[in-house]
Short mmCIF file of C-alpha atoms in Angstrom, two decimals:
data_model
loop_
_atom_site.label_atom_id
_atom_site.label_comp_id
_atom_site.label_asym_id
_atom_site.label_seq_id
_atom_site.Cartn_x
_atom_site.Cartn_y
_atom_site.Cartn_z
CA MET A 1 226.87 116.46 106.24
CA LYS A 2 227.04 116.30 102.46
CA LYS A 3 224.96 119.48 102.23
CA LEU A 4 227.18 121.27 104.74
CA ALA A 5 230.39 120.25 103.00
CA LEU A 6 229.06 121.42 99.67
CA TYR A 7 227.80 124.71 101.11
CA THR A 8 231.15 125.36 102.79
CA LEU A 9 232.95 124.89 99.48
CA LEU A 10 230.50 127.16 97.69
CA MET A 11 230.58 129.97 100.24
CA ALA A 12 234.36 129.96 100.25
CA SER A 13 234.16 131.03 96.64
CA LEU A 14 232.05 134.10 97.41
CA CYS A 15 234.18 137.16 98.10
CA THR A 16 233.59 140.71 99.25
CA SER A 17 235.98 142.16 96.71
CA CYS A 18 234.24 141.07 93.53
CA ASP A 19 235.11 142.87 90.33
CA LEU A 20 232.40 145.41 89.73
CA ASP A 21 231.86 144.59 86.05
CA ILE A 22 228.73 142.46 86.06
CA ASN A 23 229.70 140.92 82.73
CA GLU A 24 232.77 139.24 84.19
CA ASP A 25 232.91 136.55 86.85
CA PRO A 26 235.81 137.20 89.23
CA ASN A 27 234.46 134.86 91.89
CA TYR A 28 235.72 131.86 89.97
CA PRO A 29 239.11 132.60 88.40
CA GLY A 30 238.90 129.53 86.22
CA ASN A 31 235.35 128.37 85.65
CA GLU A 32 236.65 125.54 83.50
CA GLN A 33 238.01 124.07 86.74
CA ILE A 34 234.58 123.98 88.40
CA THR A 35 232.78 120.70 87.86
CA PRO A 36 229.27 121.03 86.38
CA ASP A 37 227.56 119.54 89.41
CA LEU A 38 228.86 122.46 91.52
CA ILE A 39 227.84 125.29 89.22
CA PHE A 40 224.11 124.99 89.93
CA PRO A 41 224.40 124.90 93.74
CA SER A 42 226.70 127.92 93.53
CA VAL A 43 223.73 129.79 92.04
CA GLU A 44 221.65 128.76 95.05
CA ALA A 45 224.41 129.70 97.50
CA GLY A 46 224.99 133.10 95.88
CA ILE A 47 221.31 133.96 96.05
CA ALA A 48 221.17 132.87 99.70
CA ALA A 49 224.18 135.05 100.56
CA ALA A 50 222.79 138.12 98.78
CA VAL A 51 219.06 138.07 99.47
CA GLY A 52 219.30 136.29 102.83
CA GLY A 53 221.86 138.70 104.27
CA GLU A 54 222.12 142.37 103.32
CA ILE A 55 218.74 142.61 101.58
CA HIS A 56 216.95 140.65 104.30
CA ASN A 57 218.44 143.04 106.84
CA TYR A 58 217.37 146.41 105.45
CA ALA A 59 214.01 145.05 104.30
CA GLY A 60 213.29 144.14 107.93
CA TYR A 61 213.55 147.82 108.83
CA PHE A 62 211.25 148.83 105.99
CA ALA A 63 208.75 146.14 107.03
CA GLN A 64 209.00 147.56 110.59
CA TYR A 65 209.97 144.29 112.22
CA TYR A 66 212.96 145.69 114.10
CA GLU A 67 214.65 148.98 114.85
CA GLN A 68 217.96 150.50 115.90
CA ASN A 69 218.71 149.83 119.55
CA PRO A 70 218.68 153.04 121.65
CA GLU A 71 222.34 152.82 122.66
CA GLN A 72 223.81 151.73 119.31
CA SER A 73 224.01 153.38 115.89
CA GLN A 74 225.09 150.76 113.34
CA TYR A 75 221.87 151.01 111.33
CA ILE A 76 220.74 154.53 112.15
CA GLU A 77 220.87 155.55 108.46
CA ILE A 78 218.38 152.84 107.58
CA SER A 79 216.18 153.46 110.61
CA GLN A 80 215.88 157.19 109.92
CA TYR A 81 215.86 156.96 106.09
CA MET A 82 219.10 158.94 105.88
CA PHE A 83 220.84 156.63 103.40
CA ASN A 84 221.82 157.29 99.79
CA GLU A 85 223.88 155.55 97.11
CA SER A 86 227.09 156.29 99.02
CA SER A 87 225.73 154.20 101.90
CA GLN A 88 226.11 151.14 99.63
CA LEU A 89 223.31 149.25 101.35
CA MET A 90 222.90 146.70 98.58
CA ASP A 91 226.26 146.88 96.79
CA TYR A 92 227.53 143.59 98.16
CA SER A 93 224.28 141.86 97.24
CA TYR A 94 224.35 143.38 93.76
CA ARG A 95 227.85 142.09 93.14
CA ILE A 96 227.04 138.62 94.42
CA ILE A 97 223.85 138.47 92.35
CA TYR A 98 225.39 139.58 89.07
CA ALA A 99 229.06 138.62 89.28
CA GLY A 100 228.24 135.40 91.10
CA ALA A 101 224.77 133.85 90.99
CA LEU A 102 223.53 135.12 87.63
CA MET A 103 226.89 134.58 85.94
CA ASP A 104 226.92 131.01 87.18
CA ALA A 105 223.31 130.56 86.09
CA GLN A 106 224.27 131.74 82.62
CA GLU A 107 227.10 129.20 82.55
CA VAL A 108 224.68 126.39 83.36
CA LEU A 109 222.35 127.57 80.60
CA ASP A 110 225.24 127.87 78.14
CA LYS A 111 226.80 124.49 78.89
CA SER A 112 224.10 122.15 80.13
CA THR A 113 221.97 120.04 77.81
CA ASN A 114 219.93 118.65 80.69
CA PRO A 115 216.44 120.23 80.47
CA ALA A 116 215.80 119.65 84.18
CA ASP A 117 218.95 121.50 85.22
CA ARG A 118 218.16 124.25 82.74
CA PHE A 119 214.61 124.63 84.04
CA ALA A 120 215.63 124.81 87.71
CA THR A 121 218.33 127.34 86.81
CA THR A 122 215.80 129.43 84.90
CA VAL A 123 213.47 129.43 87.92
CA LEU A 124 216.27 130.66 90.19
CA ARG A 125 217.16 133.32 87.63
CA ALA A 126 213.53 134.47 87.55
CA TYR A 127 213.40 134.64 91.33
CA VAL A 128 216.52 136.74 91.82
CA LEU A 129 215.71 139.12 88.95
CA GLN A 130 212.27 139.62 90.48
CA VAL A 131 214.03 140.56 93.73
CA MET A 132 216.28 143.01 91.88
CA VAL A 133 213.31 144.73 90.23
CA ASP A 134 211.43 144.91 93.51
CA ASN A 135 214.42 146.75 94.98
CA THR A 136 215.46 149.15 92.23
CA ASN A 137 212.57 149.10 89.71
CA GLU A 138 214.94 148.53 86.80
CA ALA A 139 217.60 145.86 86.45
CA PRO A 140 220.31 144.86 83.95
CA TYR A 141 218.60 142.12 81.99
CA SER A 142 218.45 141.97 78.19
CA GLU A 143 222.07 143.09 77.71
CA ALA A 144 223.53 141.69 80.94
CA LEU A 145 225.81 138.66 81.26
CA LYS A 146 227.08 138.90 77.68
CA GLY A 147 230.76 139.17 78.51
CA ASN A 148 233.00 141.71 76.81
CA SER A 149 230.55 142.23 73.95
CA VAL A 150 228.39 144.47 76.19
CA SER A 151 230.46 146.20 78.85
CA ASN A 152 227.73 148.65 79.89
CA PRO A 153 224.42 146.78 79.80
CA LYS A 154 221.26 148.83 79.91
CA TRP A 155 218.89 148.64 82.84
CA ASP A 156 215.55 147.32 81.58
CA ASN A 157 212.33 148.59 83.11
CA GLY A 158 210.85 146.30 85.71
CA GLU A 159 207.70 145.37 83.83
CA ASP A 160 209.78 144.11 80.90
CA VAL A 161 212.02 142.11 83.25
CA TYR A 162 208.99 140.48 84.87
CA LYS A 163 207.55 139.58 81.47
CA GLY A 164 210.92 138.36 80.26
CA VAL A 165 211.62 135.97 83.13
CA LEU A 166 208.06 134.64 83.05
CA ALA A 167 208.50 133.83 79.36
CA GLU A 168 211.85 132.19 80.11
CA MET A 169 210.25 129.94 82.73
CA ASP A 170 207.45 128.98 80.33
CA ALA A 171 209.93 128.06 77.60
CA ALA A 172 212.19 126.09 79.94
CA GLU A 173 209.25 124.17 81.37
CA SER A 174 207.88 123.32 77.94
CA ALA A 175 211.28 121.78 77.10
CA LEU A 176 211.07 119.32 79.99
CA THR A 177 210.58 115.67 79.15
CA ALA A 178 208.20 113.52 81.17
CA ASN A 179 210.92 111.84 83.20
CA ALA A 180 213.46 114.67 83.29
CA THR A 181 215.82 114.48 86.27
CA MET A 182 218.54 116.81 87.48
CA ASP A 183 222.23 115.97 87.34
CA SER A 184 223.26 118.88 89.57
CA GLU A 185 223.45 118.90 93.33
CA ASP A 186 220.46 120.79 94.71
CA LEU A 187 220.28 122.37 98.17
CA VAL A 188 216.70 123.60 97.79
CA PHE A 189 214.49 120.74 96.55
CA ASN A 190 216.93 117.83 96.41
CA ARG A 191 216.37 117.41 92.64
CA ASN A 192 212.60 117.02 92.99
CA MET A 193 211.20 118.31 89.70
CA ALA A 194 207.61 118.44 90.94
CA GLN A 195 208.83 120.83 93.63
CA TRP A 196 210.67 122.98 91.09
CA LYS A 197 207.55 123.18 88.93
CA GLY A 198 205.54 124.10 92.01
CA PHE A 199 208.02 126.83 92.89
CA ALA A 200 207.78 128.21 89.35
CA ASN A 201 203.99 128.33 89.69
CA ALA A 202 204.27 130.13 93.02
CA LEU A 203 206.55 132.74 91.43
CA ARG A 204 204.03 133.14 88.62
CA LEU A 205 201.26 133.68 91.17
CA ARG A 206 203.31 136.28 93.03
CA MET A 207 204.21 138.19 89.86
CA TYR A 208 200.78 137.93 88.21
CA LEU A 209 199.20 139.59 91.25
CA ARG A 210 201.62 142.48 90.85
CA PHE A 211 200.60 142.91 87.21
CA ILE A 212 196.97 142.98 88.30
CA ASP A 213 197.51 145.59 90.99
CA ALA A 214 199.61 147.66 88.60
CA GLY A 215 196.66 147.70 86.19
CA VAL A 216 198.55 145.81 83.46
CA ASP A 217 196.43 143.46 81.30
CA VAL A 218 194.22 142.87 84.30
CA ALA A 219 191.70 140.49 82.70
CA ASN A 220 194.44 138.23 81.35
CA TYR A 221 196.42 138.02 84.57
CA THR A 222 193.26 137.56 86.63
CA GLU A 223 192.43 134.46 84.61
CA LYS A 224 195.99 133.27 85.05
CA VAL A 225 195.89 133.51 88.86
CA LYS A 226 192.51 131.79 88.98
CA THR A 227 193.83 128.95 86.83
CA LEU A 228 196.93 128.55 88.99
CA VAL A 229 194.85 128.39 92.15
CA GLN A 230 192.32 125.98 90.66
CA GLU A 231 195.02 123.62 89.41
CA ASN A 232 196.93 123.88 92.72
CA ASN A 233 200.23 122.60 91.37
CA PHE A 234 202.46 124.29 93.93
CA PHE A 235 205.42 123.21 96.03
CA THR A 236 204.92 121.58 99.41
CA GLY A 237 206.83 122.67 102.50
CA ASP A 238 209.00 125.74 101.92
CA ALA A 239 211.19 126.83 99.00
CA ALA A 240 214.30 127.22 101.12
CA PHE A 241 218.08 126.89 100.87
CA THR A 242 219.42 124.63 103.61
CA GLY A 243 222.85 123.53 104.74
CA PHE A 244 223.93 126.13 107.30
CA ALA A 245 225.86 125.19 110.43
CA ASP A 246 226.60 127.06 113.65
CA GLU A 247 230.24 127.65 112.72
CA THR A 248 232.10 130.73 111.51
CA SER A 249 231.18 131.64 107.91
CA LYS A 250 228.75 128.72 107.72
CA ARG A 251 225.81 130.32 109.53
CA ASN A 252 222.69 131.91 108.14
CA PRO A 253 224.07 135.22 106.76
CA TRP A 254 221.64 137.52 108.60
CA TYR A 255 222.41 135.73 111.86
CA GLU A 256 226.15 135.80 111.21
CA THR A 257 226.07 139.58 110.73
CA ASN A 258 223.69 140.64 113.48
CA ALA A 259 224.15 138.03 116.19
CA ILE A 260 227.90 137.57 115.82
CA ASN A 261 229.69 140.31 113.89
CA THR A 262 227.70 143.42 114.92
CA ALA A 263 225.71 142.13 117.89
CA GLY A 264 223.41 144.32 119.97
CA ASN A 265 222.23 146.71 117.28
CA GLN A 266 218.61 145.73 116.82
CA CYS A 267 215.48 145.72 118.93
CA ALA A 268 211.91 144.88 118.05
CA ALA A 269 209.85 147.54 116.29
CA TYR A 270 206.63 148.90 117.75
CA PRO A 271 204.24 147.79 114.96
CA ILE A 272 205.03 144.06 114.99
CA VAL A 273 205.12 143.90 118.79
CA SER A 274 201.79 145.69 119.09
CA TYR A 275 200.14 143.42 116.52
CA TYR A 276 201.33 140.22 118.13
CA GLN A 277 200.22 141.52 121.54
CA ALA A 278 196.79 142.61 120.33
CA ASN A 279 196.09 139.07 119.13
CA ASN A 280 197.71 137.26 122.06
CA ASP A 281 199.92 135.70 119.41
CA PRO A 282 202.45 133.25 120.88
CA ARG A 283 204.77 133.90 117.93
CA ILE A 284 205.91 137.06 119.71
CA ALA A 285 208.23 134.86 121.77
CA TYR A 286 209.84 133.30 118.69
CA ALA A 287 212.37 136.07 118.14
CA ILE A 288 211.43 138.88 120.53
CA ASP A 289 212.45 139.09 124.20
CA LYS A 290 210.70 140.97 126.98
CA ASN A 291 212.53 144.13 127.93
CA LYS A 292 214.98 143.95 130.80
CA LYS A 293 213.68 146.98 132.67
CA GLU A 294 210.08 145.89 133.21
CA GLY A 295 209.87 142.35 131.91
CA LYS A 296 207.32 143.22 129.24
CA TYR A 297 207.20 143.37 125.46
CA LEU A 298 207.80 146.88 124.11
CA GLY A 299 208.84 147.85 120.61
CA GLN A 300 210.86 150.86 119.54
CA ILE A 301 209.12 153.60 117.54
CA PRO A 302 210.66 153.55 114.02
CA GLY A 303 213.35 156.18 113.69
CA GLY A 304 212.82 157.00 117.36
CA ARG A 305 216.20 156.31 118.89
CA THR A 306 216.87 159.90 119.98
CA LYS A 307 213.28 161.18 120.11
CA SER A 308 212.36 158.45 122.59
CA ASP A 309 215.08 159.71 124.89
CA GLU A 310 213.93 163.31 124.52
CA ASN A 311 210.35 162.38 125.40
CA ASN A 312 211.09 160.03 128.29
CA GLY A 313 211.22 162.68 130.99
CA SER A 314 214.26 162.58 133.23
CA ASP A 315 215.02 158.92 132.49
CA THR A 316 217.50 158.05 129.76
CA TRP A 317 216.02 155.80 127.06
CA LYS A 318 218.22 152.72 126.97
CA ASN A 319 218.40 149.26 125.46
CA GLU A 320 216.80 147.88 128.61
CA ASN A 321 213.61 149.81 127.82
CA VAL A 322 212.85 147.91 124.62
CA SER A 323 212.49 144.31 123.56
CA ALA A 324 215.65 142.80 122.13
CA ILE A 325 215.72 140.55 119.09
CA ASN A 326 216.44 136.93 119.96
CA TYR A 327 218.49 135.89 116.95
CA GLN A 328 218.77 132.30 118.13
CA HIS A 329 214.94 132.06 118.17
CA SER A 330 212.83 130.09 120.60
CA ASP A 331 213.59 126.86 118.73
CA GLY A 332 217.34 127.46 119.03
CA ASN A 333 217.83 127.29 115.27
CA GLY A 334 218.60 130.91 114.37
CA ALA A 335 222.18 130.21 113.30
CA THR A 336 221.12 127.45 110.95
CA GLN A 337 217.76 128.82 109.83
CA PRO A 338 217.19 128.17 106.11
CA PHE A 339 217.10 131.01 103.62
CA TYR A 340 213.51 131.23 102.43
CA MET A 341 212.77 132.15 98.83
CA PHE A 342 209.07 131.36 99.23
CA THR A 343 207.39 130.14 102.41
CA GLN A 344 204.38 127.86 102.40
CA ALA A 345 202.66 130.45 104.58
CA GLU A 346 203.08 133.20 101.98
CA LEU A 347 201.86 130.86 99.25
CA GLN A 348 198.71 129.97 101.14
CA PHE A 349 197.96 133.60 101.96
CA LEU A 350 198.28 134.49 98.26
CA ILE A 351 195.88 131.65 97.44
CA ALA A 352 193.46 132.97 100.06
CA GLU A 353 193.70 136.42 98.48
CA VAL A 354 192.90 135.09 95.02
CA ARG A 355 189.92 133.11 96.31
CA LEU A 356 188.53 136.18 98.08
CA ARG A 357 189.22 138.78 95.39
CA PHE A 358 188.57 136.90 92.18
CA MET A 359 186.75 133.62 92.87
CA ASN A 360 184.06 134.53 95.42
CA ASP A 361 185.15 131.49 97.39
CA GLU A 362 185.14 132.35 101.08
CA ALA A 363 185.30 128.73 102.19
CA GLY A 364 188.33 128.07 100.00
CA ALA A 365 189.92 131.28 101.24
CA GLN A 366 189.45 130.22 104.86
CA SER A 367 191.00 126.85 104.13
CA ALA A 368 194.04 128.55 102.60
CA TYR A 369 194.20 131.05 105.48
CA ASN A 370 194.18 128.20 107.99
CA ALA A 371 196.89 126.40 106.01
CA GLY A 372 199.03 129.54 105.92
CA VAL A 373 198.77 130.18 109.65
CA THR A 374 199.41 126.54 110.47
CA ALA A 375 202.41 126.36 108.14
CA ASP A 376 204.01 129.37 109.79
CA PHE A 377 203.54 128.05 113.31
CA GLU A 378 205.02 124.73 112.24
CA ALA A 379 207.99 126.44 110.59
CA ARG A 380 208.73 128.07 113.96
CA SER A 381 208.42 124.76 115.86
CA MET A 382 205.27 126.18 117.46
CA GLY A 383 202.73 123.83 115.92
CA GLY A 384 199.55 123.39 117.95
CA GLN A 385 199.58 126.95 119.32
CA GLU A 386 197.74 128.61 116.43
CA ALA A 387 194.10 128.24 117.54
CA GLY A 388 193.71 131.89 118.55
CA ILE A 389 194.99 133.13 115.19
CA LEU A 390 192.78 130.70 113.26
CA ALA A 391 189.79 132.05 115.21
CA LEU A 392 190.41 135.58 113.92
CA TRP A 393 188.81 134.57 110.62
CA ASP A 394 185.32 134.39 112.12
CA ASN A 395 185.80 137.80 113.74
CA ALA A 396 186.31 139.37 110.30
CA THR A 397 182.74 139.86 109.10
CA SER A 398 183.09 141.35 105.60
CA THR A 399 185.11 140.22 102.61
CA ASN A 400 187.28 143.32 102.93
CA ASP A 401 187.88 142.55 106.61
CA LYS A 402 188.91 139.01 105.75
CA LEU A 403 191.22 140.24 103.00
CA HIS A 404 192.79 142.69 105.44
CA LEU A 405 193.28 139.84 107.90
CA VAL A 406 194.98 137.74 105.21
CA TYR A 407 197.36 140.60 104.44
CA MET A 408 198.10 141.26 108.10
CA GLN A 409 198.74 137.63 108.90
CA LYS A 410 201.03 137.35 105.89
CA TRP A 411 203.03 140.25 107.32
CA ALA A 412 203.08 138.61 110.75
CA ALA A 413 204.18 135.30 109.23
CA LEU A 414 207.05 136.72 107.18
CA PHE A 415 208.87 138.15 110.22
CA CYS A 416 212.20 136.34 110.51
CA MET A 417 211.35 134.31 107.40
CA ASP A 418 211.36 136.56 104.32
CA HIS A 419 211.73 140.27 104.98
CA MET A 420 212.16 141.16 101.31
CA GLU A 421 208.77 139.77 100.41
CA ALA A 422 207.22 141.35 103.48
CA TRP A 423 208.41 144.76 102.32
CA SER A 424 207.24 144.09 98.76
CA GLU A 425 203.80 142.93 99.86
CA ILE A 426 203.41 145.97 102.10
CA ARG A 427 203.99 148.14 99.05
CA ARG A 428 201.62 146.13 96.85
CA THR A 429 198.74 145.84 99.31
CA ASP A 430 199.21 148.98 101.42
CA CYS A 431 198.83 146.73 104.41
CA PRO A 432 199.59 147.23 107.24
CA ASN A 433 198.07 150.68 107.01
CA LEU A 434 200.15 153.78 107.69
CA THR A 435 198.97 155.41 110.91
CA THR A 436 198.21 159.12 111.19
CA VAL A 437 198.72 159.11 114.97
CA PRO A 438 201.77 161.24 115.90
CA GLN A 439 204.80 159.30 117.07
CA VAL A 440 204.91 161.09 120.41
CA ASP A 441 201.31 160.04 121.14
CA ILE A 442 202.12 156.43 120.28
CA PHE A 443 205.20 156.59 122.48
CA LYS A 444 203.09 157.83 125.38
CA GLY A 445 200.47 155.13 124.86
CA GLY A 446 197.93 156.96 122.72
CA SER A 447 194.83 154.77 122.49
CA SER A 448 193.90 155.76 118.93
CA TYR A 449 196.83 153.85 117.42
CA VAL A 450 195.72 150.64 115.70
CA PRO A 451 198.07 147.77 116.60
CA GLY A 452 200.18 146.75 113.64
CA ASP A 453 199.81 150.01 111.71
CA LEU A 454 203.07 151.22 110.22
CA ILE A 455 204.60 154.38 111.67
CA GLU A 456 206.58 157.01 109.79
CA PRO A 457 210.07 157.25 111.28
CA TRP A 458 210.10 159.79 114.09
CA ILE A 459 213.18 161.28 112.46
CA ASN A 460 212.57 160.85 108.74
CA GLY A 461 215.22 161.74 106.18
CA LEU A 462 212.52 161.77 103.50
CA GLY A 463 210.54 164.43 105.33
CA SER A 464 207.46 162.22 105.26
CA GLY A 465 206.31 158.87 103.97
CA LEU A 466 207.99 155.48 103.71
CA VAL A 467 210.76 153.96 101.62
CA LYS A 468 209.36 152.58 98.35
CA ARG A 469 212.55 151.36 96.68
CA MET A 470 216.27 150.89 97.22
CA THR A 471 218.97 153.15 95.78
CA TYR A 472 220.94 151.99 92.76
CA PRO A 473 224.22 150.38 93.83
CA LEU A 474 227.14 152.79 93.92
CA SER A 475 229.27 150.13 92.24
CA ALA A 476 226.85 150.12 89.31
CA ARG A 477 227.03 153.91 89.13
CA MET A 478 230.83 153.78 89.04
CA TYR A 479 231.25 151.03 86.46
CA ASN A 480 228.20 151.15 84.20
CA VAL A 481 227.42 154.41 82.43
CA ASN A 482 223.92 153.15 81.65
CA THR A 483 222.90 153.00 85.30
CA PRO A 484 219.74 155.15 85.59
CA LYS A 485 219.83 158.56 87.22
CA ALA A 486 219.24 158.52 90.95
CA VAL A 487 215.64 158.97 92.07
CA PRO A 488 214.24 159.48 95.59
CA VAL A 489 213.66 156.24 97.47
CA SER A 490 210.12 157.48 98.08
CA THR A 491 209.42 156.82 94.36
CA PRO A 492 207.35 153.63 93.92
CA VAL A 493 208.50 150.73 91.77
CA TRP A 494 206.44 149.99 88.66
CA TRP A 495 203.87 147.69 90.28
CA ASP A 496 203.29 149.83 93.41
CA LYS A 497 200.18 151.76 92.40
CA ASN A 498 198.31 151.92 95.72
#
């Protein structure tokens, strides 16, 4: 109850009409009136609202987890890649991140002398700036959050932001004393400093791999990931913000939007349904319903809302033809599902990748793979049902096959958990693969389609290909003259070299 009461107070302070100057904090008209123990959890709450809502939603389309329902049109721009800056897909998140979470983080860093609070704040700052870069490639960083002295902060390139926040985490951790404890309320790790250090190491692992795959200082970062994995000082459980309740404005933000405010807009996408089915994966029932027309699982072809109807003969293609999303989930906890910044499943799959790619340790990789699969099933209250997925390891004969399996199972495990990271990892690993089978053939049951392969939207505003980045926020364009010129969303971010 204490967590819920605190979260309710924090979320009440987040508004949809934030001032668009990211160097001012309109969310809190008098920050001197906010007690220090509330400033830190407001950083956590702001990040949860931004990344766990709007960003989580559009990233789920790009990861091809769900699609626009045939008889609705709320998200047709996203589904068919027809959006631009005027669509303002991430404007709310941008305002909450900069005018809320990061401004509050800066206040903690400016005012707190507690090294534990400062370290945890620095880790959260690193996380959310990583998310910004992974969306837009550049982000206000070195000149941001400086008040009136810099009214138009520059957007730093993503590689520099990554290096900057990694250095910040290193410095903040080196300042910790042996028995440092947090003063602030903490809705992620309940003030457990070992967990915060483990989360920082997981973020390092995630970012180091992106340096490696971008071809940046490969030898150095390869040694770094090997050291992290060998030392194994990571968080246990999940790095997740908790405290939601099934009440208005207190629910998980993605659930609140899609199950309550704009219900009925999403159905399951063809790739994730086909992959779960191909492996007889019981997780398909976690958040996907059988269709009402035939009582079977069937996903919508990406961008195929109208094309499906055109190619369905004389029958109209309706919502009943496709599998709906079950927002409440099979465990009944959709409304109160935590916001995940880093799941244990993702962490273990990254460890498995490192052991396969850089350490020639197949046994260690299998152990991490098993731990990742098991962690995901347990997170869905489906523990004990994972035997079939664990057995897939022995069916993968080569190292490349095993690595592909690790990537695919990471994608399968991030559905409903962390769509932003799913989209980012798709771009980094090029996995799932992008099919060359025409959409119409897939729609009609073409046997050459490989279950789980991504599918170009049947109607594709880009002409061809997939979305590789998000547009810059329109609010940034309007209020910061240093916002970079618009680029096509088919342009990769700095670490996407595959």
